Amino acid sequence: MAETNLPERTQYVIVGGGIVGCSVAYHLTKMGHTDIVLLEQGQLSCGTTWHAAGLVGQLRSTPAMTNLIRYSTQLYSELEAETGLATGWTECGSVTVARTDDRMTMLLRTAAAARAQGVEVEVITPEEAREKWPVMQVEDLKGGLWMPGDGKANATDLTQSLARGARMRGARIIEGIKVTDILTDKGRVSGVATDRGRIEAEVVINCAGQWARNIGKMCGVSVPLHSAEHMYIVTEQIDGIAPDLPVLRDPDGYIYFKEETGGLVMGGFEPEAKPWGMNGIPDNFFFQLLPDNWEQFEILLENALIRVPQMAETGVRKFYNGPESFTPDNNYLLGEAPELKNFFVGAGFNSMGIASAGGAGRALAEWIVEGAPTMDLFAVDIRRFAGFNNNPSWLHDRVKEVLGLHYAMPWPNRELDSARPFRRSPLYDRLAAKNAVFGSKMGWERANYFAAAPGEGIDYSFGRQNWHEAVAAEHRAVREGVALFDQSSFAKLLVQGRDACRELNRICAGNVDVEIGKTVYTGLLNIRGGYESDLTVLRLKTDEFLLITGSAQAVRDADWLRKNFDESAHVFLTDVTSSWAVLALMGPKSRKVLAKVTKTDLSNEAFPFATVQSIDLGYATVLANRMTYVGELGWELIVPVEFAVGVYEDLMRAGETHGIRDAGYYALEGLRLEKGFRAWSRELTPDITPLQAGLTFAVDFDKPGGFIGREALLAAKSDPDHLKTRIVQMVLKDGGAQLWGGEAVLCDGREIGEVRSAAYGHTLKAATALVQLHAPERVTAAFLSRHMWEIDLAGTRLEAEAHIRTPYDPSGERPRNG
Ligand SMILES: Cc1cc2nc3c(=O)[nH]c(=O)nc-3n(C[C@H](O)[C@H](O)[C@H](O)COP(=O)(O)OP(=O)(O)OC[C@H]3O[C@@H](n4cnc5c(N)ncnc54)[C@H](O)[C@@H]3O)c2cc1C
């Protein structure tokens, strides 16, 4: 019987009864937490869920995301046995076809990555594709992939089945009730107001689909998503189509197909989407569709007729055009909002909510119960966005591009083009005038490289791209001369207060209780000893520290620190990113250049590595931090934004006789990888410890008071299996090949790892990579030397040398992280 009574209080309120809300309720109850009330303004699944096509494809952009969907497939196959309600799950497999050589290369790369992740996959010819999918025309195809574990489900049935599972264990689900406000008390959520009264709650979980942005606004939480029209058709019956027909994806034509009652569901992801809901999402948009939009659908239909010519003679039974919410980067939003304690979000599913709901629901439930994610979820962590990402005009312009990303070619280094420029450094115009080709990170426009001529853009390919030589010159300038990087996008957090030192020292794995003027490279670890961040801590005063961290980490790191500060401590954190530009002057001649514009003594004795001083620079006064991310002598100059242009001009003038040049992020990547420097979210993740990352030197086990993660690290030290997982450096023996990251790593012919980052090393004269191995025994130098190492580059195996210590280690500067 439908539940109607409203409790006065409960432990958990879930807002939204789509597949995601129901999955969170299901998994919370599975973890033994049953004091749950799920509130749905209409009926279960009435929002976006009911009209989903129900495709469940396992492979996603990161191994962590793939694992979540693999769990979904397992759950969906078992749910009916548990709840007695059918889910329509069919493990029909999927065929993905390639129309071009580039797409085939991409599929081969995908196949290698899939195998490394334990996902079953087979590379097939066009003919084999037709055998699996008989009504397809294959004359124009290069080949394809067969993934037997993919499937399809009925989204509404799945939602009801998850809801039944949650109810069976005690969760209450109330339909026809609207949440009208989120209640807060002293920075925490305290409940919800509804059109039928209030409910006090310890935790509120916002699973309101395309309404989630609005729910967030009720309590000052940014949930950056925007709706777009999304559509498919269902055809009349077609001869030769059986119920167990696999799902077919033809990404070059932007389309997918699945069987439905003897006909086909055909939909897709057109390159330019149509945003929807600019004036707000109507409350009572229950079981509703938008008007048929054949104009928008035309590009999909044209392509479908190429793939299945029979469709030209087949009638259309139904046109489904439903709005779905998309986020700025095509990944969903999960986790506790940094703005409000105990307020969680699971929304913005970018047309993969059915496939993702099982894994995402479990991950969010664990995050809620444990108080932190239990695995690497950075790709979907809501803290990868900031308040400025919630700007409606920006979201509107970005969503047009995001929907099409599903099937767009995932080129290495692919940049999004829409809604840019967004955030600009004070040097933006200067660098643009010098032919900077910009990329975007955390909204910042950042110079990737400097082209020889104006108007050049990136010519995407899986091999060497058009900027290879330009970056080689920047690389050489850093190794042999001097170059200037605009690194203003670095996030900067100022931590002040009488207890600042004590609190930071408890959260940082390194010892930051150092003399004023020292800089410490350290990790921030979780209780499992895994990385939550790595950053540098500059001690400016007794009670004042400046933390410099990655561009994408401002919100997440600030949140991690604030959550871990003792509530009664006298400590304050301010994000000062927008106040300071950072100019990194790097290279063996950097001292000579800097000496021309400052009276400060820059000698090794007066200004040693890992120290920071306030120095005069021309007419400006800046913080100079002797640190490097490229492994050469250099200073990161932290400059008030209004002085940045002047400092830049002074340095360029001073460097002229030394051949100074601008350098960009592509050069930086190659330089850091040659030196084997690890980067957050690539090599350093919440599942990797400093021991596995080879960064034990940056941990102080003996400092007074210990630090978060110490006990786990001590246990790991004595665990003989801990170093079976390890980050190591690899350099290809074939100097001509290009790696990009994501490739599978083979040990004596068997996949045991994955390339996390890769770039061409212009000093080592070969592609160089940092890889994560999961080996059958401890990964040591002896183990590496005993075996044959290869990297699978789109089906071709290339021999590699494996190193625990970097093969590039001249007498130059110590690294930022080593
Ligand atoms: C045409 C189309 C095809 C798709 N095909 C696929 C596919 O093949 N595979 C796939 O994985 N995904 C697919 N999707 C995407 C998928 O449907 C969504 O990602 C998923 O349904 C999102 O689920 P949700 O629970 O987040 O949102 P919803 O289902 O929208 O649920 C949110 C719920 O919150 C409720 N709510 C909102 N505000 C309030 C309030 N104030 N008080 C109480 N309740 C509230 C709403 O009524 C709604 O029921 C498709 C989407 C579309 C549009």
GROMACS .gro file of N, CA, C and O in nm, residues 97 408 423:
model
   12
   97VAL      N    1   3.062  -0.006  -3.403
   97VAL     CA    2   3.129  -0.012  -3.533
   97VAL      C    3   3.204   0.117  -3.563
   97VAL      O    4   3.172   0.223  -3.509
  408ALA      N    5   3.137   1.167  -2.975
  408ALA     CA    6   3.244   1.242  -3.042
  408ALA      C    7   3.375   1.166  -3.025
  408ALA      O    8   3.391   1.089  -2.931
  423ARG      N    9   3.752   3.174  -1.770
  423ARG     CA   10   3.838   3.245  -1.672
  423ARG      C   11   3.970   3.278  -1.741
  423ARG      O   12   4.030   3.192  -1.806
   0.00000   0.00000   0.00000
